Coordinates of C-alpha atoms and ligand atoms in Angstrom, one line a residue:
M1 CA 193.2 -3.4 75.1
K2 CA 192.7 -2.8 78.6
V3 CA 193.9 0.0 80.6
L4 CA 193.7 0.8 84.7
L5 CA 193.5 4.2 85.8
V6 CA 194.4 5.1 89.4
Y7 CA 193.4 8.4 91.0
P8 CA 194.8 8.1 94.3
N9 CA 193.6 11.2 95.8
I10 CA 193.5 11.4 99.3
V11 CA 191.7 15.1 99.5
E12 CA 189.0 14.6 102.2
S13 CA 187.8 18.2 101.2
P14 CA 186.9 19.7 98.4
K15 CA 186.8 16.0 96.6
D16 CA 187.2 16.9 93.3
M17 CA 187.7 14.9 90.3
S18 CA 190.8 14.3 88.2
I19 CA 190.5 16.9 85.2
G20 CA 193.5 15.0 83.5
L21 CA 192.7 11.5 83.8
G22 CA 189.2 11.9 82.7
I23 CA 190.4 13.9 79.3
I24 CA 193.4 10.4 80.0
S25 CA 190.4 8.1 79.9
A26 CA 188.4 9.9 77.1
M27 CA 191.4 9.2 74.7
L28 CA 191.5 5.8 75.3
K29 CA 187.6 5.3 74.7
E30 CA 187.6 7.2 71.4
K31 CA 190.6 5.0 70.7
G32 CA 188.2 1.7 71.6
H33 CA 190.6 0.7 74.5
K34 CA 188.7 -0.1 77.6
V35 CA 188.9 2.1 81.0
E36 CA 188.0 1.4 84.3
L37 CA 189.2 2.7 87.9
I38 CA 190.7 3.0 91.1
D39 CA 189.5 5.9 93.2
T40 CA 190.4 6.5 96.2
T41 CA 187.8 9.9 97.1
F42 CA 186.0 7.9 98.3
K43 CA 187.5 4.5 99.7
V44 CA 188.3 2.2 98.8
S45 CA 189.7 -1.3 100.3
D46 CA 192.9 -2.7 99.5
D47 CA 190.5 -6.1 99.4
E48 CA 188.8 -4.2 96.4
I49 CA 191.6 -2.9 94.3
I50 CA 192.8 -6.3 94.7
D51 CA 189.1 -7.9 92.8
K52 CA 189.8 -5.3 90.9
V53 CA 192.4 -6.0 89.1
D54 CA 191.8 -9.9 89.5
Q55 CA 188.1 -9.4 87.6
F56 CA 189.2 -6.7 85.3
N57 CA 193.3 -8.2 83.9
P58 CA 194.0 -4.6 83.0
D59 CA 196.7 -4.7 80.1
L60 CA 198.3 -1.3 82.0
V61 CA 197.5 0.7 84.2
A62 CA 197.9 4.3 84.8
V63 CA 198.1 6.0 88.0
T64 CA 198.2 10.8 88.6
A65 CA 200.2 11.5 91.3
A66 CA 200.2 15.1 92.5
T67 CA 202.8 15.2 94.9
N68 CA 200.6 15.0 98.7
D69 CA 199.2 11.7 96.5
L70 CA 202.8 10.1 96.3
Q71 CA 202.5 7.5 99.4
N72 CA 199.2 6.7 98.7
A73 CA 199.8 6.1 94.7
I74 CA 203.2 3.9 95.9
R75 CA 200.6 2.0 98.2
I76 CA 198.0 1.1 95.8
S77 CA 200.5 0.2 92.8
Q78 CA 202.5 -2.4 95.0
I79 CA 199.4 -3.5 95.3
I80 CA 198.4 -3.9 92.2
K81 CA 201.9 -5.2 91.3
E82 CA 201.5 -8.0 93.9
T83 CA 198.5 -9.2 91.7
K84 CA 199.4 -9.3 89.1
E85 CA 202.7 -8.3 86.9
V86 CA 201.1 -5.5 84.9
P87 CA 202.4 -2.2 83.2
I88 CA 202.6 0.3 85.7
I89 CA 202.6 4.1 84.4
C90 CA 203.0 7.5 86.5
G91 CA 202.0 10.8 85.6
G92 CA 200.6 13.7 86.9
Y93 CA 202.0 17.2 88.8
H94 CA 204.7 14.7 90.9
A95 CA 206.3 13.2 87.9
T96 CA 206.3 16.4 86.3
V97 CA 208.4 17.4 88.6
A98 CA 210.3 15.1 90.4
P99 CA 210.3 12.3 87.4
K100 CA 213.0 10.1 89.7
D101 CA 210.4 9.6 92.6
I102 CA 208.8 7.9 90.9
I103 CA 211.1 5.8 88.0
D104 CA 212.9 5.1 91.5
Q105 CA 210.1 3.2 93.0
D106 CA 210.0 -1.0 92.4
C107 CA 206.1 -0.7 92.0
F108 CA 206.0 1.6 88.1
D109 CA 207.6 0.8 85.0
M110 CA 207.3 4.1 83.2
V111 CA 206.9 7.5 84.0
A112 CA 204.9 10.5 82.2
I113 CA 206.2 13.7 82.1
G114 CA 203.7 16.7 81.7
E115 CA 201.1 16.9 79.1
S116 CA 201.2 13.2 77.6
E117 CA 198.0 11.8 77.5
Q118 CA 199.4 11.3 73.3
S119 CA 202.6 9.5 74.3
L120 CA 200.0 6.7 76.2
I121 CA 198.1 7.1 73.4
K122 CA 201.6 5.8 71.1
L123 CA 202.6 3.3 74.0
T124 CA 199.2 1.6 74.2
K125 CA 199.8 1.0 70.2
D126 CA 203.1 -1.0 71.1
L127 CA 204.4 -1.3 75.1
N128 CA 207.5 -2.6 73.8
N129 CA 207.9 0.8 72.3
T130 CA 210.8 3.2 74.1
K131 CA 211.4 5.7 71.9
I132 CA 207.7 7.7 73.1
P133 CA 208.4 11.2 73.8
N134 CA 207.5 12.6 78.2
I135 CA 208.1 8.6 78.6
W136 CA 210.9 6.9 80.6
F137 CA 211.1 3.4 80.7
K138 CA 212.3 1.1 83.3
K139 CA 213.7 -2.0 82.2
G140 CA 215.8 -4.8 85.1
K141 CA 218.2 -1.7 85.9
K142 CA 218.6 -0.1 82.3
I143 CA 216.5 4.3 82.4
T144 CA 215.6 5.2 79.0
K145 CA 215.2 9.4 79.1
N146 CA 212.6 10.2 76.3
E147 CA 213.0 14.5 76.1
I148 CA 209.6 16.1 77.1
G149 CA 207.6 16.7 74.9
K150 CA 205.6 19.9 72.9
L151 CA 202.9 21.3 74.7
T152 CA 199.0 20.7 73.4
E153 CA 199.0 23.9 71.2
D154 CA 195.3 24.0 71.0
L155 CA 192.7 23.0 73.8
D156 CA 190.2 22.5 71.6
K157 CA 191.5 19.6 70.3
L158 CA 191.6 17.5 73.8
P159 CA 188.2 15.8 73.9
F160 CA 186.3 17.0 77.4
P161 CA 187.3 15.4 80.4
D162 CA 185.3 11.3 80.6
R163 CA 182.9 12.6 84.3
E164 CA 181.3 9.5 84.2
I165 CA 184.5 7.4 84.5
F166 CA 184.2 9.6 87.9
N167 CA 180.6 9.0 88.6
Y168 CA 180.6 12.6 88.8
Q169 CA 177.2 13.2 90.3
K170 CA 178.3 11.6 93.6
Y171 CA 181.5 14.6 93.6
I172 CA 178.8 17.2 92.3
D173 CA 176.8 16.5 95.2
S174 CA 179.6 16.1 97.9
N175 CA 180.5 19.7 96.8
R176 CA 177.2 21.6 96.8
G177 CA 176.0 21.0 94.2
L178 CA 179.2 22.7 92.3
A179 CA 180.2 21.4 89.0
T180 CA 184.1 22.3 87.9
F181 CA 186.2 23.2 85.1
M182 CA 189.3 25.0 83.2
S183 CA 188.9 27.2 80.3
S184 CA 192.3 27.4 80.2
K185 CA 196.7 26.6 81.1
G186 CA 199.4 27.5 82.3
C187 CA 200.3 31.3 84.0
P188 CA 202.4 33.9 83.0
F189 CA 203.8 34.6 86.1
L190 CA 206.6 33.4 87.8
C191 CA 206.1 32.9 91.9
S192 CA 208.6 31.5 93.7
Y193 CA 206.7 28.9 95.7
C194 CA 204.6 27.8 92.9
I195 CA 204.1 25.0 89.8
N196 CA 204.1 27.6 87.1
K197 CA 208.0 28.8 87.4
V198 CA 209.3 25.0 86.7
L199 CA 206.7 23.9 84.2
I200 CA 208.0 27.2 82.4
D201 CA 211.3 26.0 82.8
K202 CA 210.8 21.9 81.6
Y203 CA 208.9 23.6 79.0
K204 CA 211.3 25.9 77.6
G205 CA 211.8 26.0 73.9
K206 CA 208.6 23.4 73.9
G207 CA 205.6 25.9 72.6
K208 CA 203.0 28.5 74.3
F209 CA 202.5 28.1 78.2
L210 CA 199.5 29.8 78.3
R211 CA 196.2 29.0 76.2
F212 CA 193.0 29.2 76.4
R213 CA 189.8 26.5 75.2
S214 CA 187.6 28.6 72.7
I215 CA 184.6 30.1 74.4
D216 CA 182.6 27.8 71.5
N217 CA 184.0 24.4 72.7
L218 CA 184.0 25.9 77.3
M219 CA 180.4 26.3 76.1
K220 CA 179.8 23.2 74.8
E221 CA 181.5 20.7 77.4
M222 CA 179.1 23.1 80.8
K223 CA 176.2 22.9 78.5
E224 CA 177.1 18.4 78.5
V225 CA 177.8 18.4 82.4
I226 CA 174.3 20.6 82.8
T227 CA 172.3 19.0 81.1
K228 CA 174.1 15.4 81.7
Y229 CA 174.1 16.3 86.0
K230 CA 172.4 18.5 88.2
V231 CA 174.5 20.7 88.6
K232 CA 174.0 23.7 90.8
E233 CA 176.4 26.0 90.6
I234 CA 180.0 26.1 88.6
E235 CA 183.7 26.9 89.3
F236 CA 187.0 27.8 87.1
Y237 CA 189.2 26.3 88.2
D238 CA 192.1 28.6 85.5
D239 CA 195.0 30.2 87.9
T240 CA 194.2 33.6 86.8
F241 CA 190.6 33.7 84.7
T242 CA 191.0 37.1 83.5
I243 CA 194.0 37.7 81.9
N244 CA 192.5 37.5 78.6
K245 CA 190.0 40.3 78.1
Q246 CA 189.3 39.6 75.2
R247 CA 188.2 36.6 75.7
L248 CA 186.8 37.4 79.3
R249 CA 184.3 39.9 77.2
D250 CA 182.9 37.0 74.6
F251 CA 182.5 34.9 78.2
A252 CA 180.5 37.4 79.6
K253 CA 178.0 38.2 77.2
R254 CA 177.3 34.6 76.5
Y255 CA 177.5 32.5 79.6
P256 CA 174.4 34.0 81.5
K257 CA 172.2 33.1 78.8
E258 CA 173.8 29.9 77.7
I259 CA 174.4 28.8 80.9
G260 CA 173.0 31.3 83.6
L261 CA 174.0 29.7 86.9
P262 CA 176.1 30.9 89.9
F263 CA 180.2 31.2 89.3
Y264 CA 183.3 31.1 91.6
I265 CA 186.9 32.2 89.7
N266 CA 190.3 33.0 90.9
A267 CA 191.7 36.1 89.5
R268 CA 195.7 38.1 90.2
V269 CA 196.1 41.4 91.7
N270 CA 198.0 42.5 88.5
A271 CA 195.5 41.7 86.3
V272 CA 192.4 42.1 86.6
T273 CA 190.3 45.7 86.7
K274 CA 187.3 46.7 88.0
E275 CA 186.1 46.9 84.6
D276 CA 186.4 43.1 84.7
F277 CA 184.7 42.8 88.2
K278 CA 181.8 44.2 86.7
L279 CA 182.0 41.8 83.6
L280 CA 182.1 39.1 85.7
K281 CA 179.5 40.9 88.1
E282 CA 176.7 40.8 85.2
A283 CA 177.4 37.4 83.8
G284 CA 176.2 35.9 87.6
C285 CA 179.9 35.4 89.2
V286 CA 179.4 35.2 93.3
R287 CA 182.9 34.7 94.4
V288 CA 186.7 35.9 93.3
S289 CA 189.0 34.1 94.8
I290 CA 192.5 36.3 95.4
G291 CA 195.4 36.0 96.4
I292 CA 196.9 38.1 99.2
E293 CA 199.5 35.1 100.7
A294 CA 201.7 37.9 102.9
G295 CA 200.9 41.2 104.2
D296 CA 204.7 41.8 104.5
P297 CA 206.2 43.0 101.3
Y298 CA 209.6 41.4 102.0
I299 CA 207.7 37.8 102.1
R300 CA 205.0 38.5 99.9
N301 CA 207.9 40.0 96.8
D302 CA 211.2 39.4 97.5
I303 CA 210.7 35.7 99.1
L304 CA 207.4 34.7 97.1
K305 CA 208.1 36.9 94.2
R306 CA 204.8 38.1 93.8
F307 CA 205.6 41.5 93.1
Q308 CA 202.1 43.2 94.5
S309 CA 201.6 46.2 96.5
N310 CA 199.6 46.4 99.5
K311 CA 197.2 49.2 97.8
Q312 CA 197.1 47.6 94.7
I313 CA 195.7 44.6 97.0
I314 CA 193.8 46.4 99.0
D315 CA 191.9 47.9 95.6
T316 CA 191.4 44.7 94.5
F317 CA 189.3 43.9 96.9
Q318 CA 187.6 47.2 97.2
W319 CA 186.6 47.3 93.1
A320 CA 185.7 43.8 93.8
K321 CA 183.2 44.7 96.8
E322 CA 181.9 47.7 95.1
E323 CA 180.8 45.3 91.7
G324 CA 178.9 43.4 94.5
L325 CA 181.4 40.3 94.3
R326 CA 182.3 38.4 97.6
T327 CA 185.4 38.3 98.6
Y328 CA 187.6 35.3 99.3
S329 CA 191.9 36.3 100.3
F330 CA 194.2 32.9 100.1
N331 CA 197.1 33.2 102.5
M332 CA 199.9 31.6 104.2
I333 CA 201.8 31.6 107.6
G334 CA 205.2 29.9 107.8
V335 CA 207.0 31.1 104.8
P336 CA 210.7 30.7 104.7
F337 CA 212.2 33.9 106.9
E338 CA 209.1 34.6 107.6
T339 CA 208.6 36.4 111.6
Q340 CA 205.6 37.0 114.3
E341 CA 206.1 40.3 113.1
S342 CA 205.0 39.6 108.9
I343 CA 202.8 37.5 110.1
K344 CA 200.3 39.9 112.4
K345 CA 201.3 42.1 109.2
T346 CA 198.8 39.3 107.0
I347 CA 196.3 39.3 109.6
E348 CA 196.5 43.3 109.3
L349 CA 196.2 43.6 105.8
N350 CA 193.6 41.4 105.7
R351 CA 191.3 43.3 108.5
K352 CA 191.9 46.1 106.1
V353 CA 190.8 43.8 103.1
Q354 CA 187.7 42.9 105.1
P355 CA 187.4 39.5 102.2
D356 CA 183.5 37.3 103.2
Y357 CA 186.2 34.3 103.9
V358 CA 189.4 34.0 104.1
G359 CA 191.5 31.3 103.4
I360 CA 194.4 29.8 105.2
S361 CA 197.5 27.3 105.1
I362 CA 200.4 26.5 106.0
F363 CA 203.3 26.9 103.9
N364 CA 204.7 23.2 102.3
A365 CA 207.8 23.6 99.2
F366 CA 207.2 21.8 96.8
K367 CA 209.8 19.9 95.0
G368 CA 211.6 22.1 92.1
T369 CA 210.5 25.0 93.2
E370 CA 213.0 27.8 93.6
L371 CA 211.5 28.6 97.4
Y372 CA 211.8 23.9 97.9
D373 CA 215.3 24.5 96.5
I374 CA 216.0 27.5 99.2
C375 CA 214.3 25.4 101.9
K376 CA 217.0 22.6 101.5
K377 CA 219.5 24.6 101.2
N378 CA 219.1 25.5 104.6
K379 CA 218.2 22.6 105.6
W380 CA 214.5 23.3 107.0
L381 CA 213.3 20.2 105.3
K382 CA 212.0 17.1 106.9
D383 CA 212.3 14.7 106.4
K384 CA 209.2 12.3 103.6
A385 CA 207.9 9.8 106.6
S386 CA 206.8 12.8 108.0
A387 CA 206.1 15.0 105.6
S388 CA 201.9 15.9 105.3
Y389 CA 201.3 18.4 102.8
F390 CA 197.6 18.4 104.4
Q391 CA 197.0 20.0 108.2
S392 CA 201.5 20.2 108.7
S393 CA 204.1 21.2 106.5
N394 CA 207.0 19.4 105.3
V395 CA 209.0 22.5 106.4
N396 CA 211.0 22.8 109.6
H397 CA 211.1 26.3 110.7
P398 CA 213.3 27.5 112.1
N399 CA 211.3 30.1 113.8
F400 CA 208.3 28.5 114.9
T401 CA 207.5 24.7 115.2
I402 CA 204.2 23.1 113.4
K403 CA 202.4 23.4 116.6
E404 CA 203.0 26.6 116.9
L405 CA 201.7 27.3 113.2
K406 CA 198.7 24.9 113.6
K407 CA 197.5 28.0 116.5
I408 CA 198.0 30.5 114.2
R409 CA 196.7 28.9 111.6
D410 CA 193.2 28.1 113.5
S411 CA 193.1 31.7 114.2
F412 CA 193.7 33.6 111.8
G413 CA 190.4 34.7 110.7
F414 CA 189.0 35.1 114.0
E415 CA 192.0 37.8 114.3
V416 CA 190.9 38.8 110.9
Y417 CA 187.0 39.6 111.9
K418 CA 187.2 39.7 116.0
N419 CA 186.9 43.9 115.8
A420 CA 184.7 44.4 112.5
D421 CA 182.2 41.3 113.4
K422 CA 182.0 39.2 116.3
K423 CA 179.8 37.0 115.0
R424 CA 182.1 36.3 112.3
A425 CA 184.7 36.0 113.6
Y426 CA 183.2 33.1 115.9
I427 CA 181.7 31.2 112.7
D428 CA 185.3 31.2 112.3
L429 CA 186.7 29.5 115.1
I430 CA 184.6 26.7 115.6
D431 CA 184.5 26.5 111.5
K432 CA 188.6 24.9 111.9
K433 CA 187.9 23.3 114.6
L434 CA 185.7 20.5 112.8
T435 CA 188.4 19.0 111.0
K436 CA 187.0 15.6 110.8
V437 CA 183.5 17.3 109.3
P438 CA 183.8 17.5 105.0
L439 CA 182.8 20.5 104.4
Y440 CA 179.1 21.8 102.7
T441 CA 177.8 19.5 104.7
K442 CA 174.4 19.9 106.5
T443 CA 176.2 18.5 109.7
R444 CA 178.8 21.1 108.9
S445 CA 176.2 24.5 109.5
L446 CA 174.6 22.9 112.3
L447 CA 177.7 22.6 114.2
I448 CA 178.7 25.9 113.5
E449 CA 175.3 27.2 114.5
K450 CA 174.7 25.5 117.5
G451 CA 178.6 26.1 118.7
I452 CA 177.8 29.7 117.4
K453 CA 174.5 29.7 120.1
K454 CA 177.0 28.0 123.1
L455 CA 178.8 31.2 122.7
I456 CA 176.2 33.6 122.7
E457 CA 175.0 32.4 125.5
K458 CA 178.3 32.1 127.9
Ligands
B12_1 C1 191.9 21.3 90.5 C2 193.2 21.7 91.3 C3 192.6 20.2 92.6 C4 191.7 19.2 92.8 C5 191.7 18.3 92.1 C6 193.5 17.2 92.2 C7 193.5 16.5 90.9 N1 194.5 15.7 91.5 O1 193.1 17.0 90.0 C8 191.1 19.4 93.9 C9 190.1 20.3 94.9 C10 191.4 18.4 95.1 C11 193.0 19.7 94.8 C12 193.5 19.7 96.2 C13 195.0 19.9 96.0 N2 195.2 20.8 95.3 CO1 195.5 21.1 93.0 N3 194.8 21.8 91.9 C14 193.9 21.9 90.9 C15 194.0 22.8 89.0 C16 193.6 24.2 89.8 C17 194.3 22.1 88.0 C18 194.3 21.1 88.1 C19 194.2 20.3 87.0 O2 193.0 19.6 86.7 N4 194.7 20.5 85.8 C20 194.5 20.0 84.0 C21 194.9 18.3 83.5 C22 194.5 18.3 82.9 O3 196.0 18.1 84.2 P1 196.9 17.4 85.0 O4 195.9 16.6 86.1 O5 198.8 17.7 85.5 O6 197.0 16.0 83.8 C23 197.4 15.8 82.4 C24 199.0 16.1 83.0 O7 199.4 15.8 84.0 C25 199.2 14.5 82.6 N5 198.5 13.5 83.2 C26 198.9 13.2 84.4 N6 198.5 12.3 84.9 C27 199.0 11.5 84.3 C28 198.4 9.5 84.1 C29 199.8 9.1 83.3 C30 199.6 7.8 83.4 C31 199.4 10.0 81.7 C32 200.6 9.5 80.9 C33 199.7 11.3 82.2 C34 198.7 12.1 83.6 O8 198.3 14.2 81.5 C35 196.8 14.8 81.8 C36 196.7 16.1 80.1 O9 197.7 16.5 80.0 C37 196.6 22.9 89.7 C38 196.6 24.6 89.1 C39 196.8 24.2 87.8 N7 196.0 25.3 87.0 O10 197.2 23.2 87.2 C40 196.1 22.8 91.6 C41 197.6 21.9 92.2 C42 197.4 20.7 91.2 N8 197.3 21.5 93.4 C43 198.1 21.5 93.5 C44 198.2 22.0 95.7 C45 199.3 22.1 96.1 C46 196.8 21.4 96.2 C47 196.6 20.9 96.9 C48 197.3 20.5 98.3 C49 195.6 22.1 98.2 C50 195.7 21.8 99.6 N9 196.5 22.6 100.3 O11 195.1 21.2 99.9 C51 195.8 19.3 97.5 C52 195.8 18.6 97.3 C53 196.1 17.8 96.1 C54 196.3 16.6 95.8 N10 195.7 15.5 96.8 O12 196.1 16.4 94.5 C55 199.4 22.0 93.4 C56 199.9 20.5 93.0 C57 201.7 20.6 93.1 C58 202.4 19.7 93.2 N11 203.4 19.3 93.0 O13 201.8 18.0 92.8 C59 199.0 22.5 92.1 C60 199.7 22.4 90.8 C61 198.8 24.2 92.7 C62 199.8 24.9 92.1 N12 200.4 25.6 91.0 O14 201.3 25.0 93.2 N13 193.7 20.7 93.0
SF4_2 S1 199.6 33.2 90.8 FE1 199.4 32.1 90.9 S2 199.2 30.7 89.9 FE2 200.6 31.7 88.7 S3 202.3 31.6 89.6 FE3 202.1 32.8 90.9 S4 200.6 31.3 92.2 FE4 201.0 30.0 90.6

């Protein structure tokens, strides 16, 4: 069978492939299917989409979509449907949390919920079989809804993602030489704005949610990737890389000998210790990203359900620094119930912590989450058309206009650094202005340097 995959990515920076579609491509190829890809990451014209459908003439189209990509996924699927009457299935994060949004669209015939790669393989055996777990089928007005299947128990059984289909070197090069991996799936915490809590509820009784690949399996994939591509650095996308201590020790022992490239991870306050940072540093880790999210304990714990004290946050950053790791803090503004005062507290906590990099985004409510429901109940949600999850928000905040939030976001880093390190503060200010210049490019560094010079001259 010929399967056309669609990655409707609209992320300008950082650009990255879809690991999910990569796994699906590898599985389909293992079964002898012909697979091709439409990937909008590096811009594809409508004519090119039409040409691809004409030339490849697929029997099935498989689209992935996170919430941000949904409108682009619909647009591309409509073009495909107009070009050829071919069945189209859509899966991914949005399909999993809101399958009705997908099946309600004329362009989609099926929706795949959750970890549904095996279900897709079943579908390729018989496109008329409507009794496949994880999949909803639409035939005219009739919708057949099958139950969600079990979670993949052993992640080592999944094939390595097919990176070749994405022309992966192009991604690495646009991402300062970075290759990305996931060594686990799931997160045990229950933050009220995050997809993980939604997934935990959906998968109740369907297997263990937090799962780890073996270090053997991970090393094998990394070796393959660094042999095949020119890679300078590695990033692990795991939500909490340090949660399994034995595995962390095994990893730290083997990574420097077998891979040896600088790497980045995400860690969570309460799930990481000073000892973990020591191990990570010895293994070659250069930076850890840690969520602060909100400096006001009421917003952080009562609203976001993160359950961390200011002291725990300050200590965690301190430990990382003591072990010689660079730190990055994730923060949000415009969270429901937030006020000017609570945002000041987020700036204040970041000032105390002084991370090497400060990340700031405007809160967006994602379907299925507790905070989405609260926003909906309070009529704070914008209609679909005005929702842009990137530079903006889908929430009409009662205390701030979006213009005010953007202004706070753009000067957030400056406020954090201005007393401790003026130059760093100005770098952040200029950085925020360069919205149209891709990250990690020489042009960006040059423009920042030029901007700093100008400011110093002034
Ligand atoms: C890697 C990553 C990225 C990468 C690549 C994104 C991508 N599309 O793959 C980059 C850096 C581009 C990125 C950007 C953003 N991300 Co991101 N990202 C992740 C991360 C860390 C891992 C995703 C992953 O690779 N998972 C592993 C693979 C195997 O899973 P998968 O893709 O879901 O695929 C499986 C199934 O869903 C299914 N499947 C998927 N597609 C299809 C299609 C078919 C036809 C079938 C049958 C099955 C199927 O099969 C796959 C195998 O099991 C997750 C968090 C997490 N830990 O999961 C967040 C996550 C996906 N990101 C998220 C967000 C919010 C963002 C940003 C908005 C951040 C920002 N402020 O800019 C942007 C925009 C996202 C976008 N346009 O898609 C949210 C999405 C929430 C939502 N409702 O959509 C997540 C879930 C984080 C979170 N905890 O809330 N992200
Ligand atoms: S710790 Fe991070 S990944 Fe885990 S549930 Fe909370 S926000 Fe989501």
